[in-house]
mmCIF file of C-alpha atoms and ligand atoms in Angstrom:
data_model
loop_
_atom_site.group_PDB
_atom_site.id
_atom_site.type_symbol
_atom_site.label_atom_id
_atom_site.label_comp_id
_atom_site.label_asym_id
_atom_site.label_seq_id
_atom_site.Cartn_x
_atom_site.Cartn_y
_atom_site.Cartn_z
ATOM 1 C CA MET A 1 0.181 -0.158 0.157
ATOM 2 C CA LEU A 2 1.394 3.405 -0.756
ATOM 3 C CA TYR A 3 -0.661 5.665 1.608
ATOM 4 C CA LEU A 4 -0.947 9.198 0.091
ATOM 5 C CA ASP A 5 -4.217 10.354 2.155
ATOM 6 C CA ASN A 6 -2.267 12.150 4.871
ATOM 7 C CA ALA A 7 -4.679 15.199 4.889
ATOM 8 C CA ALA A 8 -7.455 12.785 5.915
ATOM 9 C CA THR A 9 -5.323 11.333 8.763
ATOM 10 C CA SER A 10 -1.840 10.487 9.010
ATOM 11 C CA PHE A 11 -0.246 7.148 8.634
ATOM 12 C CA PRO A 12 1.633 5.721 10.036
ATOM 13 C CA LYS A 13 2.116 6.702 13.409
ATOM 14 C CA PRO A 14 5.300 6.863 15.505
ATOM 15 C CA GLN A 15 6.287 3.761 17.823
ATOM 16 C CA GLU A 16 6.211 6.479 20.482
ATOM 17 C CA VAL A 17 2.857 7.444 19.935
ATOM 18 C CA ILE A 18 1.567 3.614 20.003
ATOM 19 C CA ASP A 19 3.595 3.063 23.228
ATOM 20 C CA ALA A 20 2.242 6.133 24.777
ATOM 21 C CA ILE A 21 -1.367 5.174 24.214
ATOM 22 C CA THR A 22 -0.977 1.606 25.250
ATOM 23 C CA ILE A 23 0.778 2.747 28.527
ATOM 24 C CA ALA A 24 -1.934 5.086 29.368
ATOM 25 C CA LEU A 25 -4.665 2.593 28.293
ATOM 26 C CA ASN A 26 -2.846 0.249 30.953
ATOM 27 C CA ALA A 27 -3.468 2.704 33.754
ATOM 28 C CA PRO A 28 -6.355 2.361 35.875
ATOM 29 C CA ALA A 29 -7.210 5.955 35.986
ATOM 30 C CA SER A 30 -9.410 9.126 35.084
ATOM 31 C CA PRO A 31 -7.464 12.366 34.998
ATOM 32 C CA GLY A 32 -8.815 15.071 37.642
ATOM 33 C CA ARG A 33 -11.127 12.873 39.623
ATOM 34 C CA SER A 34 -9.608 10.768 42.273
ATOM 35 C CA GLY A 35 -6.896 11.573 44.263
ATOM 36 C CA HIS A 36 -4.862 8.293 44.314
ATOM 37 C CA LYS A 37 -1.544 7.874 42.396
ATOM 38 C CA PRO A 38 -2.986 6.534 39.180
ATOM 39 C CA ALA A 39 -5.489 9.310 39.047
ATOM 40 C CA LEU A 40 -2.757 11.947 39.577
ATOM 41 C CA GLU A 41 -0.512 10.368 37.099
ATOM 42 C CA ALA A 42 -3.468 10.539 34.514
ATOM 43 C CA SER A 43 -3.666 13.963 35.378
ATOM 44 C CA ARG A 44 0.153 14.472 34.538
ATOM 45 C CA VAL A 45 -0.580 12.944 30.989
ATOM 46 C CA VAL A 46 -3.016 15.518 30.542
ATOM 47 C CA TYR A 47 -0.889 18.214 31.694
ATOM 48 C CA ARG A 48 2.063 16.959 29.612
ATOM 49 C CA ALA A 49 -0.195 17.177 26.397
ATOM 50 C CA ARG A 50 -1.208 20.990 27.358
ATOM 51 C CA LYS A 51 2.430 21.470 27.464
ATOM 52 C CA ALA A 52 3.576 19.836 24.129
ATOM 53 C CA ILE A 53 0.595 21.840 22.504
ATOM 54 C CA ALA A 54 1.672 25.111 24.127
ATOM 55 C CA LYS A 55 5.179 24.506 23.041
ATOM 56 C CA LEU A 56 4.338 23.720 19.595
ATOM 57 C CA PHE A 57 2.431 26.984 19.323
ATOM 58 C CA GLY A 58 4.406 29.176 21.086
ATOM 59 C CA ILE A 59 1.797 29.681 24.173
ATOM 60 C CA GLY A 60 2.514 31.117 27.321
ATOM 61 C CA ASN A 61 -0.449 30.427 29.473
ATOM 62 C CA LEU A 62 -1.206 26.492 29.380
ATOM 63 C CA GLU A 63 -4.595 27.277 31.002
ATOM 64 C CA ARG A 64 -5.893 28.987 27.911
ATOM 65 C CA VAL A 65 -5.224 25.393 26.008
ATOM 66 C CA ALA A 66 -8.612 23.187 25.970
ATOM 67 C CA PHE A 67 -8.953 19.809 24.472
ATOM 68 C CA THR A 68 -11.717 18.634 22.316
ATOM 69 C CA PRO A 69 -12.570 15.507 20.263
ATOM 70 C CA ASN A 70 -11.310 17.007 17.373
ATOM 71 C CA ILE A 71 -10.849 20.275 15.350
ATOM 72 C CA THR A 72 -14.605 20.250 14.603
ATOM 73 C CA TRP A 73 -15.904 20.625 18.308
ATOM 74 C CA ALA A 74 -13.102 23.268 18.634
ATOM 75 C CA ILE A 75 -14.109 25.513 16.195
ATOM 76 C CA ASN A 76 -17.747 25.258 17.170
ATOM 77 C CA ILE A 77 -16.950 26.002 20.581
ATOM 78 C CA ALA A 78 -14.567 29.080 19.288
ATOM 79 C CA LEU A 79 -17.447 30.546 17.642
ATOM 80 C CA GLY A 80 -20.099 30.100 20.380
ATOM 81 C CA GLY A 81 -17.510 31.920 22.749
ATOM 82 C CA ILE A 82 -16.937 34.889 20.649
ATOM 83 C CA GLY A 83 -20.579 36.266 21.441
ATOM 84 C CA LEU A 84 -21.528 36.916 18.030
ATOM 85 C CA LYS A 85 -24.802 39.103 17.949
ATOM 86 C CA ALA A 86 -27.517 40.111 15.353
ATOM 87 C CA TYR A 87 -25.976 40.942 12.177
ATOM 88 C CA ASP A 88 -21.967 40.927 13.227
ATOM 89 C CA HIS A 89 -20.309 40.565 9.788
ATOM 90 C CA VAL A 90 -18.112 37.712 9.596
ATOM 91 C CA LEU A 91 -15.118 36.982 7.131
ATOM 92 C CA SER A 92 -13.744 34.102 6.020
ATOM 93 C CA SER A 93 -11.671 32.598 3.227
ATOM 94 C CA ALA A 94 -13.520 31.112 0.233
ATOM 95 C CA LEU A 95 -11.583 27.991 1.053
ATOM 96 C CA GLU A 96 -13.001 27.127 4.197
ATOM 97 C CA HIS A 97 -13.654 23.158 5.230
ATOM 98 C CA ASN A 98 -17.495 22.332 6.417
ATOM 99 C CA SER A 99 -15.969 22.304 9.963
ATOM 100 C CA THR A 100 -15.892 26.155 9.613
ATOM 101 C CA ALA A 101 -18.392 26.804 6.695
ATOM 102 C CA ARG A 102 -21.406 24.478 8.263
ATOM 103 C CA PRO A 103 -21.202 26.604 11.380
ATOM 104 C CA LEU A 104 -21.075 29.530 9.662
ATOM 105 C CA ALA A 105 -23.844 28.868 7.523
ATOM 106 C CA LEU A 106 -25.964 27.971 10.311
ATOM 107 C CA LEU A 107 -25.217 31.208 12.111
ATOM 108 C CA ALA A 108 -25.915 33.139 8.677
ATOM 109 C CA GLU A 109 -29.286 31.193 8.482
ATOM 110 C CA LYS A 110 -30.521 32.119 11.834
ATOM 111 C CA ASN A 111 -29.620 35.692 10.929
ATOM 112 C CA ILE A 112 -27.023 35.970 13.572
ATOM 113 C CA ILE A 113 -24.365 36.923 11.425
ATOM 114 C CA THR A 114 -23.537 38.035 7.620
ATOM 115 C CA TRP A 115 -21.170 36.132 6.285
ATOM 116 C CA GLU A 116 -18.625 36.924 3.349
ATOM 117 C CA THR A 117 -16.009 35.028 1.991
ATOM 118 C CA VAL A 118 -12.652 36.028 0.197
ATOM 119 C CA ALA A 119 -11.653 34.354 -2.858
ATOM 120 C CA PRO A 120 -8.311 33.453 -4.165
ATOM 121 C CA GLY A 121 -6.456 34.621 -7.101
ATOM 122 C CA PRO A 122 -6.284 32.634 -10.073
ATOM 123 C CA ASP A 123 -2.756 30.962 -8.659
ATOM 124 C CA GLY A 124 -5.144 29.865 -5.703
ATOM 125 C CA LEU A 125 -3.637 31.881 -3.024
ATOM 126 C CA LEU A 126 -5.040 34.711 -0.788
ATOM 127 C CA ARG A 127 -3.984 38.126 -0.303
ATOM 128 C CA ALA A 128 -4.138 39.739 3.051
ATOM 129 C CA GLU A 129 -5.198 43.028 1.129
ATOM 130 C CA ASP A 130 -8.429 41.095 0.005
ATOM 131 C CA PHE A 131 -9.319 40.694 3.876
ATOM 132 C CA ALA A 132 -8.659 44.286 4.386
ATOM 133 C CA SER A 133 -10.679 45.333 1.858
ATOM 134 C CA LYS A 134 -13.790 43.595 3.066
ATOM 135 C CA LEU A 135 -13.718 44.693 6.622
ATOM 136 C CA LYS A 136 -16.361 46.451 7.818
ATOM 137 C CA PRO A 137 -17.118 48.677 10.817
ATOM 138 C CA ASN A 138 -19.165 45.784 12.217
ATOM 139 C CA THR A 139 -16.664 42.798 11.540
ATOM 140 C CA ARG A 140 -16.296 41.018 14.546
ATOM 141 C CA LEU A 141 -14.494 37.890 13.031
ATOM 142 C CA VAL A 142 -12.172 36.435 10.367
ATOM 143 C CA VAL A 143 -12.081 32.787 10.134
ATOM 144 C CA LEU A 144 -9.063 31.286 8.251
ATOM 145 C CA CYS A 145 -8.189 27.776 6.892
ATOM 146 C CA HIS A 146 -4.266 28.072 7.134
ATOM 147 C CA GLY A 147 -3.560 25.437 4.769
ATOM 148 C CA SER A 148 -6.212 24.257 2.159
ATOM 149 C CA ASN A 149 -7.070 20.541 2.348
ATOM 150 C CA VAL A 150 -8.038 21.023 -1.637
ATOM 151 C CA THR A 151 -5.368 22.974 -3.069
ATOM 152 C CA GLY A 152 -2.642 22.688 -0.651
ATOM 153 C CA ALA A 153 -2.170 26.532 -0.736
ATOM 154 C CA LEU A 154 -1.130 28.402 2.543
ATOM 155 C CA ALA A 155 -2.875 31.492 3.701
ATOM 156 C CA PRO A 156 -0.831 34.369 4.797
ATOM 157 C CA ALA A 157 -2.213 34.136 8.381
ATOM 158 C CA LYS A 158 -0.106 36.715 10.045
ATOM 159 C CA ALA A 159 -0.209 39.379 7.016
ATOM 160 C CA ILE A 160 -3.898 38.510 7.228
ATOM 161 C CA LYS A 161 -3.761 39.083 10.994
ATOM 162 C CA GLU A 162 -1.972 42.618 10.526
ATOM 163 C CA ALA A 163 -4.315 43.905 7.926
ATOM 164 C CA ILE A 164 -7.247 43.391 9.816
ATOM 165 C CA GLY A 165 -5.908 44.993 12.873
ATOM 166 C CA GLU A 166 -8.119 44.537 16.308
ATOM 167 C CA VAL A 167 -10.214 42.126 14.818
ATOM 168 C CA PRO A 168 -9.869 38.464 16.257
ATOM 169 C CA ILE A 169 -8.883 35.634 13.920
ATOM 170 C CA LEU A 170 -9.731 32.142 14.096
ATOM 171 C CA LEU A 171 -6.990 29.971 12.677
ATOM 172 C CA ASP A 172 -8.127 26.227 11.589
ATOM 173 C CA LEU A 173 -4.871 24.454 11.925
ATOM 174 C CA ALA A 174 -5.924 21.289 10.613
ATOM 175 C CA GLN A 175 -3.618 21.043 7.843
ATOM 176 C CA THR A 176 -0.908 23.167 9.204
ATOM 177 C CA ALA A 177 -0.186 21.893 12.467
ATOM 178 C CA GLY A 178 2.807 19.400 12.855
ATOM 179 C CA ALA A 179 3.927 20.415 9.081
ATOM 180 C CA MET A 180 5.849 23.600 9.548
ATOM 181 C CA PRO A 181 7.250 25.881 12.698
ATOM 182 C CA LEU A 182 4.442 27.685 14.227
ATOM 183 C CA GLU A 183 5.865 28.432 17.628
ATOM 184 C CA ASP A 184 5.108 32.369 16.585
ATOM 185 C CA LEU A 185 1.914 32.005 16.817
ATOM 186 C CA GLY A 186 1.231 32.153 20.632
ATOM 187 C CA SER A 187 2.416 36.012 19.892
ATOM 188 C CA TRP A 188 -0.470 36.991 17.909
ATOM 189 C CA ALA A 189 -3.235 34.433 16.891
ATOM 190 C CA ASP A 190 -6.262 35.024 18.795
ATOM 191 C CA ILE A 191 -7.840 31.862 18.477
ATOM 192 C CA ILE A 192 -5.903 28.474 17.303
ATOM 193 C CA THR A 193 -7.853 25.379 16.529
ATOM 194 C CA PHE A 194 -5.963 21.953 15.998
ATOM 195 C CA THR A 195 -6.949 18.202 15.204
ATOM 196 C CA GLY A 196 -4.384 15.333 16.771
ATOM 197 C CA HIS A 197 -4.726 12.779 14.192
ATOM 198 C CA LYS A 198 -3.175 14.496 11.003
ATOM 199 C CA GLY A 199 -0.079 16.226 11.131
ATOM 200 C CA LEU A 200 0.241 15.909 14.832
ATOM 201 C CA LEU A 201 0.501 12.238 14.566
ATOM 202 C CA GLY A 202 -1.518 11.527 17.365
ATOM 203 C CA PRO A 203 -4.956 9.118 17.256
ATOM 204 C CA THR A 204 -8.450 10.328 16.179
ATOM 205 C CA GLY A 205 -10.386 11.275 18.847
ATOM 206 C CA THR A 206 -8.052 14.522 19.913
ATOM 207 C CA GLY A 207 -7.992 17.993 19.067
ATOM 208 C CA GLY A 208 -8.486 21.345 20.737
ATOM 209 C CA LEU A 209 -8.127 24.937 20.899
ATOM 210 C CA TYR A 210 -6.065 28.079 22.114
ATOM 211 C CA LEU A 211 -8.015 31.072 23.430
ATOM 212 C CA LYS A 212 -5.871 34.257 23.608
ATOM 213 C CA GLU A 213 -6.424 36.337 26.664
ATOM 214 C CA GLY A 214 -9.542 38.430 26.618
ATOM 215 C CA ILE A 215 -11.393 36.223 23.829
ATOM 216 C CA GLY A 216 -14.532 35.101 25.274
ATOM 217 C CA PHE A 217 -15.776 31.658 25.658
ATOM 218 C CA GLN A 218 -18.808 29.668 26.334
ATOM 219 C CA PRO A 219 -19.287 25.875 26.825
ATOM 220 C CA LEU A 220 -20.558 23.537 24.104
ATOM 221 C CA ALA A 221 -22.014 21.235 26.830
ATOM 222 C CA VAL A 222 -21.640 21.177 30.280
ATOM 223 C CA GLY A 223 -21.096 18.703 33.177
ATOM 224 C CA GLY A 224 -18.416 16.886 35.191
ATOM 225 C CA THR A 225 -15.012 18.466 35.062
ATOM 226 C CA GLY A 226 -13.622 17.154 38.693
ATOM 227 C CA SER A 227 -13.439 20.445 39.773
ATOM 228 C CA ARG A 228 -15.985 22.771 41.946
ATOM 229 C CA SER A 229 -18.028 19.430 42.377
ATOM 230 C CA GLU A 230 -20.511 21.431 44.976
ATOM 231 C CA SER A 231 -21.835 23.867 42.251
ATOM 232 C CA LEU A 232 -24.411 22.733 39.715
ATOM 233 C CA SER A 233 -23.055 25.160 37.451
ATOM 234 C CA GLN A 234 -20.148 24.606 34.844
ATOM 235 C CA PRO A 235 -16.622 26.132 36.178
ATOM 236 C CA ASP A 236 -16.001 29.796 34.532
ATOM 237 C CA PHE A 237 -12.281 29.038 34.472
ATOM 238 C CA LEU A 238 -10.317 27.676 31.601
ATOM 239 C CA PRO A 239 -9.675 24.784 30.471
ATOM 240 C CA ASP A 240 -12.343 23.072 32.808
ATOM 241 C CA ALA A 241 -15.316 25.499 31.650
ATOM 242 C CA LEU A 242 -14.563 23.897 27.930
ATOM 243 C CA GLU A 243 -13.801 20.399 29.247
ATOM 244 C CA ALA A 244 -17.007 18.749 30.487
ATOM 245 C CA GLY A 245 -17.166 15.097 30.670
ATOM 246 C CA THR A 246 -14.140 12.595 31.080
ATOM 247 C CA LEU A 247 -10.932 13.525 28.693
ATOM 248 C CA ASN A 248 -9.813 10.914 26.324
ATOM 249 C CA THR A 249 -6.566 10.415 28.469
ATOM 250 C CA HIS A 250 -4.908 7.686 26.273
ATOM 251 C CA GLY A 251 -5.668 9.624 23.069
ATOM 252 C CA LEU A 252 -3.829 12.755 24.621
ATOM 253 C CA ALA A 253 -0.847 10.845 25.718
ATOM 254 C CA GLY A 254 -0.599 9.552 21.905
ATOM 255 C CA LEU A 255 -0.890 13.023 21.056
ATOM 256 C CA ALA A 256 1.707 14.618 23.306
ATOM 257 C CA ALA A 257 3.985 11.535 22.169
ATOM 258 C CA GLY A 258 3.580 12.457 18.310
ATOM 259 C CA VAL A 259 3.760 16.350 19.297
ATOM 260 C CA ASN A 260 7.159 15.683 21.142
ATOM 261 C CA TYR A 261 8.402 13.624 18.205
ATOM 262 C CA LEU A 262 7.958 16.232 15.687
ATOM 263 C CA LEU A 263 9.574 18.954 18.092
ATOM 264 C CA GLU A 264 12.580 16.591 18.850
ATOM 265 C CA LYS A 265 12.699 15.908 14.967
ATOM 266 C CA GLY A 266 12.481 19.624 14.216
ATOM 267 C CA LEU A 267 9.897 21.073 12.515
ATOM 268 C CA ASP A 268 11.565 23.178 9.990
ATOM 269 C CA LYS A 269 13.254 19.659 8.977
ATOM 270 C CA VAL A 270 9.580 18.358 8.613
ATOM 271 C CA ARG A 271 8.407 21.279 6.598
ATOM 272 C CA GLU A 272 11.406 20.841 4.229
ATOM 273 C CA HIS A 273 10.981 16.983 3.899
ATOM 274 C CA GLU A 274 7.255 17.533 2.981
ATOM 275 C CA LEU A 275 8.046 20.563 0.537
ATOM 276 C CA ASN A 276 10.818 18.328 -1.212
ATOM 277 C CA LEU A 277 8.051 15.459 -1.760
ATOM 278 C CA VAL A 278 5.326 17.822 -3.240
ATOM 279 C CA SER A 279 8.001 19.730 -5.256
ATOM 280 C CA VAL A 280 9.245 16.590 -7.231
ATOM 281 C CA PHE A 281 5.472 15.345 -7.679
ATOM 282 C CA LEU A 282 4.544 18.571 -8.904
ATOM 283 C CA GLU A 283 7.445 18.693 -11.459
ATOM 284 C CA ASP A 284 6.740 15.498 -12.335
ATOM 285 C CA ILE A 285 3.063 15.780 -13.053
ATOM 286 C CA SER A 286 3.199 18.917 -14.884
ATOM 287 C CA LYS A 287 4.623 17.137 -17.856
ATOM 288 C CA ILE A 288 1.555 15.024 -17.961
ATOM 289 C CA SER A 289 -0.479 16.606 -20.757
ATOM 290 C CA LYS A 290 -4.542 16.346 -19.822
ATOM 291 C CA LEU A 291 -3.911 16.708 -16.341
ATOM 292 C CA SER A 292 -4.928 20.050 -14.514
ATOM 293 C CA ILE A 293 -3.746 20.884 -10.941
ATOM 294 C CA LEU A 294 -5.879 22.780 -8.637
ATOM 295 C CA GLY A 295 -3.943 26.012 -7.278
ATOM 296 C CA PRO A 296 -0.546 26.624 -6.639
ATOM 297 C CA GLY A 297 1.723 24.714 -9.232
ATOM 298 C CA PRO A 298 5.186 23.684 -9.461
ATOM 299 C CA GLY A 299 7.788 26.491 -7.796
ATOM 300 C CA ILE A 300 5.168 28.013 -5.305
ATOM 301 C CA LEU A 301 6.132 27.282 -2.151
ATOM 302 C CA GLN A 302 3.404 28.812 -0.246
ATOM 303 C CA ARG A 303 1.890 25.573 0.418
ATOM 304 C CA VAL A 304 1.300 22.436 2.288
ATOM 305 C CA SER A 305 1.899 18.891 0.772
ATOM 306 C CA THR A 306 -1.448 18.293 -0.745
ATOM 307 C CA VAL A 307 -2.307 18.303 -4.186
ATOM 308 C CA SER A 308 -5.658 18.204 -5.856
ATOM 309 C CA LEU A 309 -5.959 17.318 -9.866
ATOM 310 C CA ASN A 310 -8.015 15.737 -12.603
ATOM 311 C CA ILE A 311 -7.334 14.306 -15.749
ATOM 312 C CA GLU A 312 -9.432 15.193 -18.507
ATOM 313 C CA GLY A 313 -11.847 12.029 -19.480
ATOM 314 C CA TRP A 314 -11.583 10.621 -15.627
ATOM 315 C CA SER A 315 -13.965 11.050 -12.897
ATOM 316 C CA SER A 316 -12.335 11.713 -9.605
ATOM 317 C CA SER A 317 -13.858 8.603 -8.162
ATOM 318 C CA ASP A 318 -12.836 6.502 -11.159
ATOM 319 C CA LEU A 319 -9.126 8.037 -10.977
ATOM 320 C CA ALA A 320 -8.856 7.149 -7.214
ATOM 321 C CA GLY A 321 -10.241 3.974 -7.891
ATOM 322 C CA ALA A 322 -8.214 2.889 -10.622
ATOM 323 C CA LEU A 323 -5.109 4.328 -8.474
ATOM 324 C CA GLU A 324 -5.685 1.995 -5.614
ATOM 325 C CA ALA A 325 -7.083 -1.173 -7.566
ATOM 326 C CA GLU A 326 -3.933 -1.097 -10.241
ATOM 327 C CA TYR A 327 -1.194 0.658 -8.024
ATOM 328 C CA GLY A 328 -2.085 0.323 -4.248
ATOM 329 C CA ILE A 329 -2.324 3.987 -4.241
ATOM 330 C CA MET A 330 -4.634 5.577 -1.691
ATOM 331 C CA THR A 331 -6.016 8.869 -2.606
ATOM 332 C CA ARG A 332 -9.267 10.926 -1.860
ATOM 333 C CA SER A 333 -11.604 11.759 -4.622
ATOM 334 C CA GLY A 334 -14.678 14.184 -4.678
ATOM 335 C CA LEU A 335 -15.160 17.375 -2.449
ATOM 336 C CA HIS A 336 -13.195 16.776 0.413
ATOM 337 C CA CYS A 337 -15.566 18.134 2.996
ATOM 338 C CA SER A 338 -15.181 21.555 0.950
ATOM 339 C CA PRO A 339 -17.689 22.524 -1.351
ATOM 340 C CA LEU A 340 -16.448 25.976 -1.207
ATOM 341 C CA ALA A 341 -12.898 25.277 -1.836
ATOM 342 C CA HIS A 342 -14.222 23.633 -5.171
ATOM 343 C CA LYS A 343 -16.441 25.953 -6.009
ATOM 344 C CA ALA A 344 -13.564 28.574 -5.812
ATOM 345 C CA MET A 345 -11.397 26.328 -7.821
ATOM 346 C CA GLY A 346 -14.092 25.631 -10.558
ATOM 347 C CA THR A 347 -14.196 21.850 -9.656
ATOM 348 C CA PHE A 348 -17.749 21.529 -8.282
ATOM 349 C CA PRO A 349 -19.495 19.242 -8.254
ATOM 350 C CA GLY A 350 -17.124 16.718 -9.704
ATOM 351 C CA GLY A 351 -14.108 17.315 -7.129
ATOM 352 C CA ALA A 352 -10.577 16.068 -7.829
ATOM 353 C CA VAL A 353 -8.498 13.377 -6.756
ATOM 354 C CA ARG A 354 -6.412 14.388 -3.716
ATOM 355 C CA PHE A 355 -3.005 13.392 -2.879
ATOM 356 C CA SER A 356 -1.331 14.384 0.424
ATOM 357 C CA PHE A 357 2.099 13.317 1.367
ATOM 358 C CA GLY A 358 3.240 12.801 5.301
ATOM 359 C CA LEU A 359 6.455 12.706 7.197
ATOM 360 C CA PHE A 360 6.961 9.251 6.566
ATOM 361 C CA ASN A 361 6.424 9.515 2.445
ATOM 362 C CA THR A 362 9.916 8.980 0.316
ATOM 363 C CA LEU A 363 10.823 10.992 -2.773
ATOM 364 C CA GLU A 364 10.595 7.402 -4.450
ATOM 365 C CA GLU A 365 6.745 7.408 -3.491
ATOM 366 C CA ALA A 366 5.944 10.515 -4.978
ATOM 367 C CA ARG A 367 7.644 9.575 -8.475
ATOM 368 C CA LEU A 368 5.694 6.470 -8.496
ATOM 369 C CA ALA A 369 2.657 8.230 -8.060
ATOM 370 C CA ALA A 370 3.325 10.843 -10.586
ATOM 371 C CA LYS A 371 4.299 7.642 -12.796
ATOM 372 C CA ALA A 372 1.094 5.950 -12.104
ATOM 373 C CA LEU A 373 -0.981 9.476 -13.340
ATOM 374 C CA GLU A 374 0.961 9.363 -16.219
ATOM 375 C CA GLU A 375 0.199 5.933 -17.059
ATOM 376 C CA LEU A 376 -3.347 6.294 -16.298
ATOM 377 C CA SER A 377 -3.435 9.760 -18.203
ATOM 378 C CA LYS A 378 -2.988 7.461 -21.344
ATOM 379 C CA ARG A 379 -6.057 5.679 -21.055
ATOM 380 C CA LYS A 380 -9.624 7.049 -21.246
ATOM 381 C CA THR A 381 -11.334 5.386 -18.262
ATOM 382 C CA ALA A 382 -10.688 2.821 -15.572
ATOM 383 C CA ARG A 383 -10.227 -0.810 -16.484
ATOM 384 C CA LYS A 384 -13.419 -2.790 -16.296
ATOM 385 C CA LYS A 385 -13.483 -5.367 -13.609
ATOM 386 C CA SER A 386 -13.512 -9.122 -14.831
HETATM 387 C C1 PLP B 1 -8.934 22.145 6.941
HETATM 388 C C2 PLP B 1 -9.614 21.356 7.552
HETATM 389 N N1 PLP B 1 -10.395 21.695 8.709
HETATM 390 C C3 PLP B 1 -11.311 20.672 9.670
HETATM 391 C C4 PLP B 1 -11.269 19.546 9.374
HETATM 392 C C5 PLP B 1 -11.927 18.780 10.270
HETATM 393 O O1 PLP B 1 -10.981 17.669 11.169
HETATM 394 P P1 PLP B 1 -11.838 16.763 11.975
HETATM 395 O O2 PLP B 1 -12.709 15.775 11.670
HETATM 396 O O3 PLP B 1 -10.599 16.464 12.656
HETATM 397 O O4 PLP B 1 -12.696 17.932 12.988
HETATM 398 C C6 PLP B 1 -10.103 19.186 8.405
HETATM 399 C C7 PLP B 1 -10.224 17.498 8.197
HETATM 400 O O5 PLP B 1 -10.457 16.998 7.068
HETATM 401 C C8 PLP B 1 -9.589 19.996 7.293
HETATM 402 O O6 PLP B 1 -9.025 19.421 6.449
#
């Protein structure tokens, strides 16, 4: 199997991650609840995960990091906490995943906000000045997918923040956390949301958010936290306010191990490797006639290691099916939970085939994938099953 679907979830996970999960699963404890030794150790597991995330993003105050089951929950919690009210204006990119687009669409449908999007240029790249020019006096929030899970384009997040000034920015780091150095974020980002099972190399069921001092918060669910048990109200302090119910301790042990693995390796090295992979792949496929790449092509480094493409004459599902059946290459076809991005790129509703490289892929594999595409491009359709 050649796994090129790391934008969906990363594979393989480092042995350190598997070991950390196994050790935590073998411990009889619930963090923050009982006072016995194993329970205290479980609390330490969670603390170490918070510390690892804080180090990754350069966050000073660990308590402002709350864990959730994934980034989708984190985004929903963050949007609920901003306190958006009648006809507040929200700006987002036109490349948002449904994890941000659906909650925004719901808020707009309920007439709580007006929502506008900023389109990328013909090269697939977003520009800070386009966000600045759409700001209104009542713009309360800018929502930004940092790395597109469709085109791979990297948004100029810091330049956008500089262009929008005091307006808070919510960053969806699903595709960039663990893929590049991001330790400067803690000094300027207002809201950071992340998922544990992609670039951070952790298991599914982990994710979270960071809220800068002064950003409001509102629980999406209330319940047991192990703190202030005498009260029927949810604690009003972070992270407890946003962490109702027993945390995914073994998942967080795996997440911490994944983040520490990356920190030890060096995020600059990870970035360099992934850019090499994608550069080789883009270079090789750019010679294939009838093949079109969505967004940034060869030579543009404002990108993550995800490339979506189509080959004339092939539907995206047939092409992904042939790649798996004939070459054992795992990709993802269709709309990638991102209809807005495909509309922006002119590939709605058919979608595209997405290749997403990860830390453990090799240059050889990138070349193999390109070769498979070259061969398939010479045919009109998938082979009929016998
Ligand atoms: C950009 C982006 N945002 C959000 C998500 C949602 O991630 P999760 O399903 O882990 O909440 C994804 C995952 O596909 C994504 O690529």
